[in-house]
Amino acid sequence: YQVGPPYIATALDMHSIVRRWAELVPKVHRAKPELMSEMYAYCLAAADMGLPHEVVDSMMLSSDDAYGEGWDMIDNIPDSEVCSSGITPHQSLHPLPTVLHYCQNYGVGDVLFSKYLIPSDIFTCQKPLLIEPGDDVMSPDNAYKPKLGGQKLELKPNMHKRNAFVTCAITSIVNEASLFFKLHNCDEAEANKERTLNLLA
């Protein structure tokens, strides 16, 4: 019964779950306000109604150490292709999960990504693009995640690869969106296209 979105169900089953779910959310929140009440209450409601789910483990990535996610697909990518697979996916070469739920922070070497650290003026003409991992992203010298305050979290090989993949993918996506904004809203002279924005600075 331990599942997360997206959910697919018949209308009748979902109606049964949702009625119980609505009753349980406030109770879960009162008992454990630090939990994601709506998600835990959904699991409890499904269990209480006796409606187990068929779980698809390969659909999503979120926390780099989570089970029941598509991390095996990332682990199977050769080290030399992990960053390029995040930037320009080729499903025929390396099948990938469909969804990147970037609810965590990811980092490799000196590059960290956290949606909570993105400046509010990211889509402006003057703001530089995010720094991105380099070609040596899988070097043992980069097998750490930077943390606030200058600390470094050493990464085991599979965590190194997972963080490299997501960091390459998400910094590239944000930069692509920022470039699109700049190309359509800024004069060429004022559009800052330097990849120098460090979210830890």
Short mmCIF file of C-alpha atoms in Angstrom, two decimals:
data_model
loop_
_atom_site.label_atom_id
_atom_site.label_comp_id
_atom_site.label_asym_id
_atom_site.label_seq_id
_atom_site.Cartn_x
_atom_site.Cartn_y
_atom_site.Cartn_z
CA TYR A 1 0.00 0.00 0.00
CA GLN A 2 3.04 2.27 0.15
CA VAL A 3 2.71 4.22 -3.10
CA GLY A 4 3.13 7.72 -4.46
CA PRO A 5 1.69 9.70 -7.35
CA PRO A 6 0.77 9.48 -10.10
CA TYR A 7 -2.19 7.27 -9.25
CA ILE A 8 -4.34 5.46 -11.80
CA ALA A 9 -7.58 3.89 -10.64
CA THR A 10 -11.15 3.27 -11.64
CA ALA A 11 -13.57 6.01 -10.66
CA LEU A 12 -15.33 3.73 -8.16
CA ASP A 13 -12.09 2.65 -6.44
CA MET A 14 -10.73 6.19 -6.36
CA HIS A 15 -14.00 7.50 -4.92
CA SER A 16 -13.75 4.97 -2.08
CA ILE A 17 -10.13 5.91 -1.37
CA VAL A 18 -10.70 9.66 -1.58
CA ARG A 19 -13.59 9.66 0.89
CA ARG A 20 -11.42 7.89 3.49
CA TRP A 21 -8.36 9.90 2.48
CA ALA A 22 -10.15 13.19 3.25
CA GLU A 23 -10.98 11.89 6.73
CA LEU A 24 -7.43 10.76 7.45
CA VAL A 25 -5.36 13.76 6.26
CA PRO A 26 -6.15 16.00 9.27
CA LYS A 27 -5.60 13.12 11.68
CA VAL A 28 -2.24 12.23 10.18
CA HIS A 29 -1.20 15.87 10.21
CA ARG A 30 -2.16 16.28 13.88
CA ALA A 31 -0.30 13.11 14.86
CA LYS A 32 2.82 13.69 12.73
CA PRO A 33 3.00 17.25 11.32
CA GLU A 34 6.52 16.61 9.98
CA LEU A 35 5.19 13.98 7.54
CA MET A 36 3.71 14.66 4.13
CA SER A 37 0.23 14.14 5.52
CA GLU A 38 -1.60 13.87 2.22
CA MET A 39 0.72 11.13 0.91
CA TYR A 40 0.71 9.04 4.07
CA ALA A 41 -3.05 9.45 4.46
CA TYR A 42 -3.54 8.23 0.89
CA CYS A 43 -1.60 5.04 1.65
CA LEU A 44 -3.57 4.51 4.86
CA ALA A 45 -6.87 5.08 3.04
CA ALA A 46 -6.01 2.58 0.32
CA ALA A 47 -5.03 0.01 2.94
CA ASP A 48 -8.11 0.69 5.03
CA MET A 49 -10.32 0.20 1.96
CA GLY A 50 -8.42 -2.97 0.98
CA LEU A 51 -7.38 -1.57 -2.39
CA PRO A 52 -3.73 -2.41 -3.07
CA HIS A 53 -1.95 -0.83 -6.02
CA GLU A 54 0.18 -2.33 -8.75
CA VAL A 55 3.45 -0.42 -8.40
CA VAL A 56 5.57 0.64 -11.37
CA ASP A 57 9.14 0.98 -10.08
CA SER A 58 10.68 2.41 -13.23
CA MET A 59 8.56 5.53 -13.67
CA MET A 60 10.24 8.09 -11.43
CA LEU A 61 13.41 9.31 -9.74
CA SER A 62 13.45 11.42 -6.59
CA SER A 63 15.67 10.67 -3.58
CA ASP A 64 18.97 9.12 -4.71
CA ASP A 65 18.76 6.40 -2.06
CA ALA A 66 15.06 5.57 -2.41
CA TYR A 67 13.84 2.09 -3.21
CA GLY A 68 10.96 1.48 -5.59
CA GLU A 69 12.22 4.02 -8.11
CA GLY A 70 13.96 3.81 -11.47
CA TRP A 71 17.52 4.20 -10.18
CA ASP A 72 18.58 0.82 -11.60
CA MET A 73 18.20 2.35 -15.05
CA ILE A 74 20.68 5.10 -14.14
CA ASP A 75 23.04 2.61 -12.48
CA ASN A 76 23.20 0.70 -15.80
CA ILE A 77 24.45 3.69 -17.82
CA PRO A 78 28.21 3.57 -18.49
CA ASP A 79 30.10 6.17 -16.45
CA SER A 80 31.32 7.87 -19.62
CA GLU A 81 27.73 8.48 -20.77
CA VAL A 82 25.93 9.30 -17.53
CA CYS A 83 26.04 13.11 -17.89
CA SER A 84 25.26 13.16 -21.62
CA SER A 85 22.33 10.77 -20.98
CA GLY A 86 20.91 13.28 -18.52
CA ILE A 87 21.35 16.21 -20.91
CA THR A 88 20.25 14.50 -24.13
CA PRO A 89 18.36 11.29 -23.35
CA HIS A 90 18.41 8.48 -25.93
CA GLN A 91 15.79 5.97 -24.84
CA SER A 92 16.94 3.43 -27.41
CA LEU A 93 20.47 3.41 -25.94
CA HIS A 94 19.66 3.86 -22.27
CA PRO A 95 16.01 3.63 -21.19
CA LEU A 96 15.22 6.21 -18.54
CA PRO A 97 12.41 6.88 -16.07
CA THR A 98 9.75 9.29 -17.28
CA VAL A 99 9.65 11.66 -14.29
CA LEU A 100 12.36 13.46 -12.34
CA HIS A 101 10.74 14.61 -9.10
CA TYR A 102 13.42 16.99 -7.94
CA CYS A 103 12.23 17.30 -4.36
CA GLN A 104 15.74 16.71 -3.00
CA ASN A 105 19.04 18.46 -3.59
CA TYR A 106 21.54 16.90 -5.94
CA GLY A 107 25.19 17.63 -6.46
CA VAL A 108 28.48 16.37 -7.75
CA GLY A 109 31.91 17.93 -7.45
CA ASP A 110 31.48 21.66 -6.88
CA VAL A 111 27.99 21.83 -8.44
CA LEU A 112 24.85 21.68 -6.31
CA PHE A 113 21.24 21.95 -7.45
CA SER A 114 18.34 22.62 -5.12
CA LYS A 115 15.08 24.15 -6.27
CA TYR A 116 14.99 25.99 -2.96
CA LEU A 117 18.23 27.84 -3.82
CA ILE A 118 17.16 29.05 -7.28
CA PRO A 119 17.15 32.88 -7.17
CA SER A 120 13.85 34.57 -7.97
CA ASP A 121 15.51 36.56 -10.76
CA ILE A 122 16.83 33.50 -12.64
CA PHE A 123 14.84 34.50 -15.73
CA THR A 124 16.31 37.94 -16.28
CA CYS A 125 18.69 39.30 -18.86
CA GLN A 126 21.50 40.02 -16.39
CA LYS A 127 21.47 36.78 -14.37
CA PRO A 128 24.10 34.27 -15.52
CA LEU A 129 23.28 30.64 -16.27
CA LEU A 130 23.89 27.90 -13.72
CA ILE A 131 27.30 26.29 -13.54
CA GLU A 132 27.15 22.74 -14.88
CA PRO A 133 29.24 19.65 -14.12
CA GLY A 134 32.26 19.28 -16.39
CA ASP A 135 33.36 16.44 -18.64
CA ASP A 136 35.13 14.87 -15.65
CA VAL A 137 31.87 14.52 -13.70
CA MET A 138 32.52 10.83 -12.95
CA SER A 139 36.13 11.32 -11.89
CA PRO A 140 36.82 9.99 -8.37
CA ASP A 141 37.91 13.56 -7.57
CA ASN A 142 34.27 14.62 -8.03
CA ALA A 143 32.72 11.84 -5.91
CA TYR A 144 31.23 14.23 -3.39
CA LYS A 145 28.20 16.48 -3.02
CA PRO A 146 28.83 20.05 -1.86
CA LYS A 147 26.82 21.26 1.12
CA LEU A 148 26.04 24.68 2.52
CA GLY A 149 28.88 25.94 4.67
CA GLY A 150 31.60 24.44 2.48
CA GLN A 151 31.25 20.87 3.70
CA LYS A 152 31.46 17.91 1.33
CA LEU A 153 29.44 14.71 1.50
CA GLU A 154 31.48 11.83 0.10
CA LEU A 155 29.51 9.74 -2.40
CA LYS A 156 29.74 6.00 -2.92
CA PRO A 157 30.00 4.96 -6.60
CA ASN A 158 26.26 4.43 -7.21
CA MET A 159 25.34 7.66 -5.36
CA HIS A 160 28.03 9.47 -7.34
CA LYS A 161 26.52 8.28 -10.62
CA ARG A 162 22.94 9.08 -9.55
CA ASN A 163 23.85 12.59 -8.42
CA ALA A 164 25.88 13.16 -11.58
CA PHE A 165 22.95 12.13 -13.79
CA VAL A 166 20.40 14.34 -12.05
CA THR A 167 22.75 17.31 -11.64
CA CYS A 168 23.68 17.21 -15.33
CA ALA A 169 20.03 16.84 -16.36
CA ILE A 170 18.49 19.52 -14.16
CA THR A 171 21.18 22.21 -14.56
CA SER A 172 20.99 21.72 -18.32
CA ILE A 173 17.17 22.00 -18.31
CA VAL A 174 17.16 25.17 -16.20
CA ASN A 175 19.86 26.70 -18.40
CA GLU A 176 17.94 25.80 -21.54
CA ALA A 177 14.84 27.54 -20.16
CA SER A 178 16.88 30.57 -19.11
CA LEU A 179 18.51 30.79 -22.54
CA PHE A 180 15.08 30.61 -24.18
CA PHE A 181 13.97 33.55 -22.03
CA LYS A 182 17.09 35.55 -22.87
CA LEU A 183 16.85 34.89 -26.61
CA HIS A 184 13.24 36.08 -26.72
CA ASN A 185 13.33 38.95 -24.22
CA CYS A 186 16.83 40.44 -24.07
CA ASP A 187 19.05 42.44 -26.37
CA GLU A 188 22.07 40.41 -27.41
CA ALA A 189 24.40 42.84 -25.60
CA GLU A 190 22.57 42.52 -22.25
CA ALA A 191 21.86 38.78 -22.31
CA ASN A 192 24.24 37.17 -19.82
CA LYS A 193 24.99 33.68 -21.17
CA GLU A 194 27.91 32.89 -18.89
CA ARG A 195 27.55 29.64 -16.96
CA THR A 196 28.80 31.04 -13.67
CA LEU A 197 25.83 31.01 -11.28
CA ASN A 198 26.79 28.92 -8.27
CA LEU A 199 23.79 28.23 -6.01
CA LEU A 200 26.12 27.88 -3.02
CA ALA A 201 27.67 31.33 -3.45
#
